[in-house]
Tab-separated table of C-alpha atoms and ligand atoms in Angstrom:
chain	number	residue	atom	x	y	z
F	1	UNK	CA	144.100	69.678	60.621
F	2	UNK	CA	142.313	72.659	59.099
F	3	UNK	CA	140.802	72.655	55.643
F	4	UNK	CA	143.509	75.034	54.443
F	5	UNK	CA	146.435	72.912	55.549
F	6	UNK	CA	148.560	71.624	52.716
F	7	UNK	CA	150.814	68.605	52.587
F	8	UNK	CA	154.449	69.457	52.969
F	9	UNK	CA	155.566	68.168	49.585
F	10	UNK	CA	157.723	69.671	46.933
F	11	UNK	CA	156.624	71.863	44.102
F	12	UNK	CA	157.799	69.123	41.738
F	13	UNK	CA	155.499	66.517	43.240
F	14	UNK	CA	152.586	68.907	43.381
F	15	UNK	CA	152.902	69.970	39.757
F	16	UNK	CA	153.328	66.398	38.483
F	17	UNK	CA	150.091	65.484	40.238
F	18	UNK	CA	148.338	68.471	38.679
F	19	UNK	CA	149.486	67.406	35.229
F	20	UNK	CA	148.042	63.925	35.780
F	21	UNK	CA	144.814	65.587	36.875
F	22	UNK	CA	144.641	67.691	33.743
F	23	UNK	CA	145.152	64.589	31.585
F	24	UNK	CA	142.033	63.168	33.183
F	25	UNK	CA	139.956	66.210	32.194
F	26	UNK	CA	141.165	66.621	28.638
F	27	UNK	CA	140.776	62.972	27.697
F	28	UNK	CA	137.299	62.520	29.175
F	29	UNK	CA	134.605	63.296	26.597
F	30	UNK	CA	131.240	64.809	27.412
F	31	UNK	CA	129.516	61.597	26.248
F	32	UNK	CA	131.315	59.625	28.997
F	33	UNK	CA	133.931	58.002	26.798
F	34	UNK	CA	137.717	58.388	27.004
F	35	UNK	CA	139.670	59.687	24.060
F	36	UNK	CA	142.185	56.832	23.983
F	37	UNK	CA	143.928	58.184	20.912
F	38	UNK	CA	144.728	61.443	22.621
F	39	UNK	CA	145.619	59.566	25.793
F	40	UNK	CA	148.185	57.449	23.942
F	41	UNK	CA	150.023	60.622	23.023
F	42	UNK	CA	150.292	61.878	26.596
F	43	UNK	CA	150.441	58.735	28.744
F	44	UNK	CA	154.122	58.110	28.130
F	45	UNK	CA	154.902	54.429	27.888
F	46	UNK	CA	158.144	52.653	28.409
F	47	UNK	CA	159.280	49.434	26.696
F	48	UNK	CA	160.415	46.426	28.706
F	49	UNK	CA	164.165	45.983	29.216
F	50	UNK	CA	165.170	42.404	28.410
F	51	UNK	CA	168.795	43.190	29.201
F	52	UNK	CA	169.150	43.260	32.981
F	53	UNK	CA	172.803	44.223	33.263
F	54	UNK	CA	172.373	47.785	32.140
F	55	UNK	CA	169.047	48.577	33.800
F	56	UNK	CA	169.458	48.654	37.570
F	57	UNK	CA	169.684	44.908	38.013
F	58	UNK	CA	166.197	44.140	36.731
F	59	UNK	CA	165.128	42.643	33.420
F	60	UNK	CA	161.585	42.941	32.136
F	61	UNK	CA	159.459	41.462	29.369
F	62	UNK	CA	155.804	41.415	28.321
F	63	UNK	CA	153.843	38.153	28.358
F	64	UNK	CA	150.452	37.624	26.676
F	65	UNK	CA	147.885	35.676	28.686
F	66	UNK	CA	144.726	35.946	26.589
F	67	UNK	CA	144.724	37.992	23.396
F	68	UNK	CA	140.911	37.875	23.096
F	69	UNK	CA	140.678	40.597	25.706
F	70	UNK	CA	144.291	41.724	25.701
F	71	UNK	CA	145.165	40.335	29.115
F	72	UNK	CA	148.954	40.494	29.468
F	73	UNK	CA	151.528	41.254	32.110
F	74	UNK	CA	154.943	42.825	32.429
F	75	UNK	CA	157.329	40.478	34.167
F	76	UNK	CA	160.209	41.875	36.259
F	77	UNK	CA	163.036	39.545	37.277
F	78	UNK	CA	166.001	40.603	39.415
F	79	UNK	CA	169.368	39.853	37.848
F	80	UNK	CA	171.404	37.065	39.381
F	81	UNK	CA	173.898	39.458	40.977
F	82	UNK	CA	171.304	40.860	43.356
F	83	UNK	CA	169.725	37.518	44.159
F	84	UNK	CA	172.512	34.946	44.161
F	85	UNK	CA	171.801	33.964	47.746
F	86	UNK	CA	168.099	33.445	47.130
F	87	UNK	CA	166.986	30.478	45.120
F	88	UNK	CA	163.248	30.796	45.594
F	89	UNK	CA	161.860	34.278	45.265
F	90	UNK	CA	158.378	35.397	46.270
F	91	UNK	CA	156.043	36.475	43.479
F	92	UNK	CA	154.217	39.813	43.659
F	93	UNK	CA	151.178	40.070	41.404
F	94	UNK	CA	150.653	43.787	41.024
F	95	UNK	CA	147.568	45.740	39.870
F	96	UNK	CA	148.107	49.372	38.936
F	97	UNK	CA	145.878	52.297	39.851
F	98	UNK	CA	144.134	54.840	37.630
F	99	UNK	CA	140.467	54.723	38.622
F	100	UNK	CA	139.997	51.488	36.588
F	101	UNK	CA	140.121	53.801	33.564
F	102	UNK	CA	143.715	54.892	33.059
F	103	UNK	CA	147.321	53.732	32.901
F	104	UNK	CA	148.929	50.331	32.361
F	105	UNK	CA	152.011	48.328	33.388
F	106	UNK	CA	153.987	50.199	30.724
F	107	UNK	CA	153.059	53.659	32.018
F	108	UNK	CA	156.148	55.338	33.423
F	109	UNK	CA	155.200	55.498	37.141
F	110	UNK	CA	154.209	51.821	37.241
F	111	UNK	CA	157.125	50.518	35.228
F	112	UNK	CA	159.511	52.167	37.669
F	113	UNK	CA	157.552	51.270	40.800
F	114	UNK	CA	157.519	47.576	39.853
F	115	UNK	CA	161.200	47.734	38.991
F	116	UNK	CA	161.847	49.205	42.433
F	117	UNK	CA	159.798	46.463	44.140
F	118	UNK	CA	161.596	43.775	42.153
F	119	UNK	CA	165.066	45.027	43.045
F	120	UNK	CA	164.383	46.012	46.654
F	121	UNK	CA	162.821	42.867	48.100
F	122	UNK	CA	163.928	41.077	45.808
F	123	UNK	CA	160.890	39.477	44.197
F	124	UNK	CA	159.535	38.398	40.850
F	125	UNK	CA	156.931	41.028	39.915
F	126	UNK	CA	153.999	40.373	37.597
F	127	UNK	CA	152.323	43.675	36.644
F	128	UNK	CA	148.887	42.971	35.184
F	129	UNK	CA	147.242	44.707	32.234
F	130	UNK	CA	143.540	44.329	32.957
F	131	UNK	CA	140.556	45.699	30.990
F	132	UNK	CA	139.595	49.328	31.609
F	133	UNK	CA	136.410	51.344	32.012
F	134	UNK	CA	134.312	52.767	30.473
F	135	UNK	CA	134.786	50.213	27.666
F	136	UNK	CA	134.627	47.315	30.146
F	137	UNK	CA	132.647	47.519	33.353
F	138	UNK	CA	132.521	45.521	36.556
F	139	UNK	CA	133.283	42.638	36.900
F	140	UNK	CA	135.725	42.437	33.913
F	141	UNK	CA	138.597	43.715	36.056
F	142	UNK	CA	138.045	41.147	38.811
F	143	UNK	CA	137.631	38.386	36.230
F	144	UNK	CA	140.927	39.372	34.619
F	145	UNK	CA	142.602	39.228	38.027
F	146	UNK	CA	141.354	35.723	38.682
F	147	UNK	CA	142.205	34.561	35.142
F	148	UNK	CA	145.715	35.876	35.753
F	149	UNK	CA	146.110	33.737	38.890
F	150	UNK	CA	144.814	30.644	37.096
F	151	UNK	CA	147.210	31.260	34.218
F	152	UNK	CA	150.219	31.550	36.536
F	153	UNK	CA	149.156	28.409	38.372
F	154	UNK	CA	149.151	26.470	35.083
F	155	UNK	CA	152.232	28.122	33.549
F	156	UNK	CA	154.757	28.435	36.349
F	157	UNK	CA	157.645	28.237	33.887
F	158	UNK	CA	156.976	31.678	32.424
F	159	UNK	CA	158.141	33.206	35.712
F	160	UNK	CA	161.634	31.758	35.456
F	161	UNK	CA	163.566	29.327	37.618
F	162	UNK	CA	163.858	31.481	40.722
F	163	UNK	CA	160.104	32.062	41.235
F	164	UNK	CA	158.333	30.274	44.081
F	165	UNK	CA	154.631	30.350	43.307
F	166	UNK	CA	153.738	29.037	46.757
F	167	UNK	CA	154.789	32.476	48.060
F	168	UNK	CA	152.505	34.860	46.164
F	169	UNK	CA	151.506	38.325	47.267
F	170	UNK	CA	148.763	40.383	45.691
F	171	UNK	CA	149.692	44.050	45.589
F	172	UNK	CA	147.844	47.023	44.177
F	173	UNK	CA	147.407	50.733	44.578
F	174	UNK	CA	144.237	52.813	44.330
F	175	UNK	CA	141.892	50.965	41.920
F	176	UNK	CA	144.435	48.132	42.058
F	177	UNK	CA	143.948	48.034	45.849
F	178	UNK	CA	140.229	47.590	45.322
F	179	UNK	CA	140.905	44.902	42.737
F	180	UNK	CA	143.173	42.778	44.932
F	181	UNK	CA	140.575	42.708	47.693
F	182	UNK	CA	137.944	41.280	45.346
F	183	UNK	CA	140.403	38.987	43.569
F	184	UNK	CA	141.518	37.584	46.944
F	185	UNK	CA	137.906	36.843	47.883
F	186	UNK	CA	137.275	35.153	44.516
F	187	UNK	CA	140.561	33.245	44.720
F	188	UNK	CA	139.573	31.802	48.093
F	189	UNK	CA	136.890	29.790	46.274
F	190	UNK	CA	139.373	28.318	43.760
F	191	UNK	CA	141.505	25.226	43.964
F	192	UNK	CA	144.975	26.013	42.647
F	193	UNK	CA	147.542	23.306	41.921
F	194	UNK	CA	150.548	25.192	43.255
F	195	UNK	CA	149.807	28.876	43.630
F	196	UNK	CA	149.307	30.119	47.163
F	197	UNK	CA	148.434	33.662	48.249
F	198	UNK	CA	150.195	34.490	51.494
F	199	UNK	CA	149.745	38.248	51.725
F	200	UNK	CA	147.989	41.353	50.460
F	201	UNK	CA	149.812	44.650	49.995
F	202	UNK	CA	147.062	47.223	49.741
F	203	UNK	CA	148.268	50.713	48.860
F	204	UNK	CA	145.694	53.480	49.307
F	205	UNK	CA	142.854	51.312	47.946
F	206	UNK	CA	139.957	52.914	46.097
F	207	UNK	CA	136.753	52.316	48.040
F	208	UNK	CA	133.699	54.509	48.447
F	209	UNK	CA	130.019	54.740	49.162
F	210	UNK	CA	127.025	57.032	48.825
F	211	UNK	CA	127.824	58.797	52.066
F	212	UNK	CA	130.507	61.525	51.950
F	213	UNK	CA	133.264	61.016	54.451
F	214	UNK	CA	135.011	63.820	56.337
F	215	UNK	CA	138.229	63.291	54.387
F	216	UNK	CA	136.437	63.445	51.041
F	217	UNK	CA	134.921	66.775	52.017
F	218	UNK	CA	138.055	68.188	53.660
F	219	UNK	CA	140.265	67.260	50.677
F	220	UNK	CA	137.786	67.833	47.887
F	221	UNK	CA	140.348	69.712	45.810
F	222	UNK	CA	143.053	67.046	45.999
F	223	UNK	CA	144.538	66.695	42.520
F	224	UNK	CA	144.223	62.979	41.788
F	225	UNK	CA	141.043	61.872	43.450
F	226	UNK	CA	138.628	64.700	43.907
F	227	UNK	CA	135.018	63.625	44.236
F	228	UNK	CA	134.075	64.521	40.671
F	229	UNK	CA	136.748	62.113	39.395
F	230	UNK	CA	136.037	59.280	41.809
F	231	UNK	CA	132.277	59.634	41.244
F	232	UNK	CA	132.734	59.464	37.483
F	233	UNK	CA	134.906	56.366	37.707
F	234	UNK	CA	132.391	54.604	39.966
F	235	UNK	CA	129.577	55.529	37.609
F	236	UNK	CA	131.455	54.002	34.684
F	237	UNK	CA	132.543	50.958	36.690
F	238	UNK	CA	129.361	49.895	38.472
F	239	UNK	CA	126.594	47.935	36.739
F	240	UNK	CA	123.634	49.978	35.490
F	241	UNK	CA	121.148	50.641	38.227
F	242	UNK	CA	123.498	50.313	41.185
F	243	UNK	CA	124.900	53.105	43.321
F	244	UNK	CA	128.123	53.472	45.291
F	245	UNK	CA	126.830	51.247	48.069
F	246	UNK	CA	127.403	48.315	45.704
F	247	UNK	CA	129.563	45.658	47.385
F	248	UNK	CA	132.509	46.342	45.083
F	249	UNK	CA	132.684	49.960	46.237
F	250	UNK	CA	131.215	50.276	49.745
F	251	UNK	CA	133.141	47.191	50.648
F	252	UNK	CA	132.212	47.086	54.324
F	253	UNK	CA	128.709	48.492	53.869
F	254	UNK	CA	125.207	47.061	53.976
F	255	UNK	CA	125.615	44.974	50.819
F	256	UNK	CA	129.012	43.594	51.709
F	257	UNK	CA	129.631	39.898	51.998
F	258	UNK	CA	130.558	38.273	55.286
F	259	UNK	CA	134.267	37.582	54.945
F	260	UNK	CA	134.778	36.212	58.428
F	261	UNK	CA	134.842	32.682	57.005
F	262	UNK	CA	136.871	33.569	53.907
F	263	UNK	CA	140.475	32.396	53.844
F	264	UNK	CA	141.777	35.956	53.475
F	265	UNK	CA	145.523	36.645	53.290
F	266	UNK	CA	147.212	38.768	55.961
F	267	UNK	CA	147.165	42.375	54.847
F	268	UNK	CA	149.432	45.388	54.921
F	269	UNK	CA	147.413	48.565	54.386
F	270	UNK	CA	149.021	51.873	53.411
F	271	UNK	CA	147.142	55.160	53.892
F	272	UNK	CA	148.040	58.849	53.650
F	273	UNK	CA	146.614	61.759	55.650
F	274	UNK	CA	146.119	63.928	52.574
F	275	UNK	CA	144.317	61.268	50.570
F	276	UNK	CA	140.565	62.000	50.238
F	277	UNK	CA	139.994	58.231	50.410
F	278	UNK	CA	141.692	57.818	53.788
F	279	UNK	CA	138.448	57.548	55.787
F	280	UNK	CA	137.139	54.813	53.511
F	281	UNK	CA	140.438	52.983	53.830
F	282	UNK	CA	140.279	53.129	57.609
F	283	UNK	CA	136.779	51.701	57.559
F	284	UNK	CA	138.125	48.859	55.436
F	285	UNK	CA	140.814	48.352	58.083
F	286	UNK	CA	138.250	48.241	60.914
F	287	UNK	CA	136.032	45.885	58.936
F	288	UNK	CA	138.880	43.451	58.260
F	289	UNK	CA	139.748	43.438	61.961
F	290	UNK	CA	136.126	42.941	62.990
F	291	UNK	CA	135.968	40.024	60.554
F	292	UNK	CA	138.915	38.427	62.345
F	293	UNK	CA	141.548	39.160	59.682
F	294	UNK	CA	145.123	40.110	60.362
F	295	UNK	CA	145.860	43.602	59.053
F	296	UNK	CA	148.653	46.062	59.706
F	297	UNK	CA	148.086	49.771	59.069
F	298	UNK	CA	150.834	52.121	57.908
F	299	UNK	CA	149.813	55.756	57.998
F	300	UNK	CA	151.839	58.672	56.692
F	301	UNK	CA	150.035	61.784	57.921
F	302	UNK	CA	151.672	64.071	55.398
F	303	UNK	CA	151.285	61.960	52.260
F	304	UNK	CA	148.961	62.406	49.294
F	305	UNK	CA	147.339	59.831	46.999
F	306	UNK	CA	150.021	58.055	44.912
F	307	UNK	CA	153.015	59.639	46.699
F	308	UNK	CA	155.061	56.492	45.896
F	309	UNK	CA	155.215	57.625	42.259
F	310	UNK	CA	158.166	59.572	43.672
F	311	UNK	CA	160.967	57.212	44.707
F	312	UNK	CA	162.976	60.064	46.258
F	313	UNK	CA	160.423	60.808	48.971
F	314	UNK	CA	161.659	59.407	52.301
F	315	UNK	CA	158.211	57.886	52.897
F	316	UNK	CA	158.595	55.827	49.721
F	317	UNK	CA	161.766	54.164	51.012
F	318	UNK	CA	160.223	53.738	54.463
F	319	UNK	CA	157.244	52.049	52.848
F	320	UNK	CA	159.477	49.749	50.790
F	321	UNK	CA	161.231	48.556	53.930
F	322	UNK	CA	157.893	48.015	55.717
F	323	UNK	CA	156.720	45.867	52.813
F	324	UNK	CA	159.950	43.917	52.972
F	325	UNK	CA	159.414	43.209	56.699
F	326	UNK	CA	155.806	42.243	56.064
F	327	UNK	CA	156.771	39.821	53.293
F	328	UNK	CA	159.513	38.255	55.420
F	329	UNK	CA	157.040	37.719	58.252
F	330	UNK	CA	154.539	35.966	55.968
F	331	UNK	CA	157.245	33.736	54.511
F	332	UNK	CA	158.538	32.769	57.965
F	333	UNK	CA	154.969	31.984	59.081
F	334	UNK	CA	154.654	29.509	56.206
F	335	UNK	CA	157.407	27.257	57.449
A	401	NAG	C1	131.463	59.935	21.897
A	401	NAG	O1	132.006	61.049	21.216
A	401	NAG	C2	133.084	60.749	20.312
A	401	NAG	C3	133.648	62.044	19.781
A	401	NAG	O2	132.682	63.001	19.588
A	401	NAG	C4	132.581	59.804	19.225
A	401	NAG	O3	133.632	59.490	18.330
A	401	NAG	C5	132.075	58.539	19.896
A	401	NAG	O4	131.555	57.652	18.919
A	401	NAG	C6	130.991	58.858	20.924
A	401	NAG	N1	130.677	57.629	21.609
A	401	NAG	C7	129.452	57.295	22.012
A	401	NAG	C8	129.302	55.988	22.690
A	401	NAG	O5	128.505	58.030	21.863
A	402	NAG	C1	140.281	33.947	26.713
A	402	NAG	O1	139.214	34.842	26.907
A	402	NAG	C2	137.987	34.449	26.334
A	402	NAG	C3	136.967	35.545	26.611
A	402	NAG	O2	137.434	36.799	26.279
A	402	NAG	C4	137.534	33.149	26.923
A	402	NAG	O3	136.346	32.737	26.297
A	402	NAG	C5	138.617	32.101	26.781
A	402	NAG	O4	138.234	30.917	27.460
A	402	NAG	C6	139.925	32.594	27.325
A	402	NAG	N1	140.993	31.640	27.042
A	402	NAG	C7	141.602	30.935	28.001
A	402	NAG	C8	142.694	30.026	27.537
A	402	NAG	O5	141.316	31.030	29.172
A	403	NAG	C1	128.183	52.050	53.293
A	403	NAG	O1	126.852	52.351	53.146
A	403	NAG	C2	126.121	52.621	54.319
A	403	NAG	C3	124.683	52.942	53.930
A	403	NAG	O2	124.653	53.975	52.976
A	403	NAG	C4	126.750	53.725	55.123
A	403	NAG	O3	126.054	53.922	56.333
A	403	NAG	C5	128.167	53.376	55.376
A	403	NAG	O4	128.790	54.393	56.066
A	403	NAG	C6	128.864	53.140	54.061
A	403	NAG	N1	130.260	52.917	54.207
A	403	NAG	C7	130.820	51.920	54.827
A	403	NAG	C8	132.301	51.854	54.752
A	403	NAG	O5	130.216	51.097	55.432
């Protein structure tokens, strides 16, 4: 692959990604804050749809968990017509991407992605609104993730009658992929009454380190995660005085914890050949394997970061069916 090669994706996809990129630049102030007021005008939000009949067989609603730090989630439930045969549905706890700084469960791409997950598997989907940088640094995001799990464990009823909390999957893309790794490690130290994590669906997770990888250099002009963006997000995320070899970022590096003894869920890892983060993601894959964890890699050579924002891409439907197989396998293993 030469440095001039371009992914074979449509003009539509390419320009949507460029628009998202521009939003990043115009809302970031020179004093390292984000202009949230301006962002609210351009990050188009969508309201939940409590009426499932009209909206593609999925109903959604927003549930507050802790108003002190605005921890809430958007709940997606498949309508009875699509799930009559299934009395106990798996629960997917989803963490959106956006460099820890942007987007939310009500942002258009994530509302529709979670709706698609909910309908396709089918599954109950819990899409988490966690605190964002630069207002809230590490480890607020991981703490919110763990608080979310504890809340669900204590309040099973909010998920509806068809949810089976003993079949939970953590899913997340980009920064959300980073989050679920650290939430899974923290959750392994908890004693839940009912909740059980049986799988991790890691979509193009956001990892990094001080070193520059070949893919970061080769794809330095990629629209969504060029190095200037990822570096800025790490700088705002990491505690003062630490660099990108911090264990939250350089996850398999010198400061990483030994996870070989951690009860870590089986993992499905999605990567794309035109994602600058792909080399970091593959190191994560190797590290999980070396630590004795079960992990399956799906690689789409021609895909960019966040390609699944586009449900019409054939790779998006292929990915959905891979996730379905993965989930089935974990649920069969349980019994
Ligand atoms: C950053 O700049 C904005 C706009 O100039 C200002 O309103 C805000 O208070 C500044 N924040 C900090 C932390 O300096
Ligand atoms: C809600 O969050 C605050 C901190 O922001 C915490 O002190 C409190 O214990 C949380 N409430 C519950 C019910 O967990
Ligand atoms: C982590 O940091 C070390 C030291 O800087 C580096 O050698 C390594 O390549 C980094 N990345 C990973 C994934 O280990």
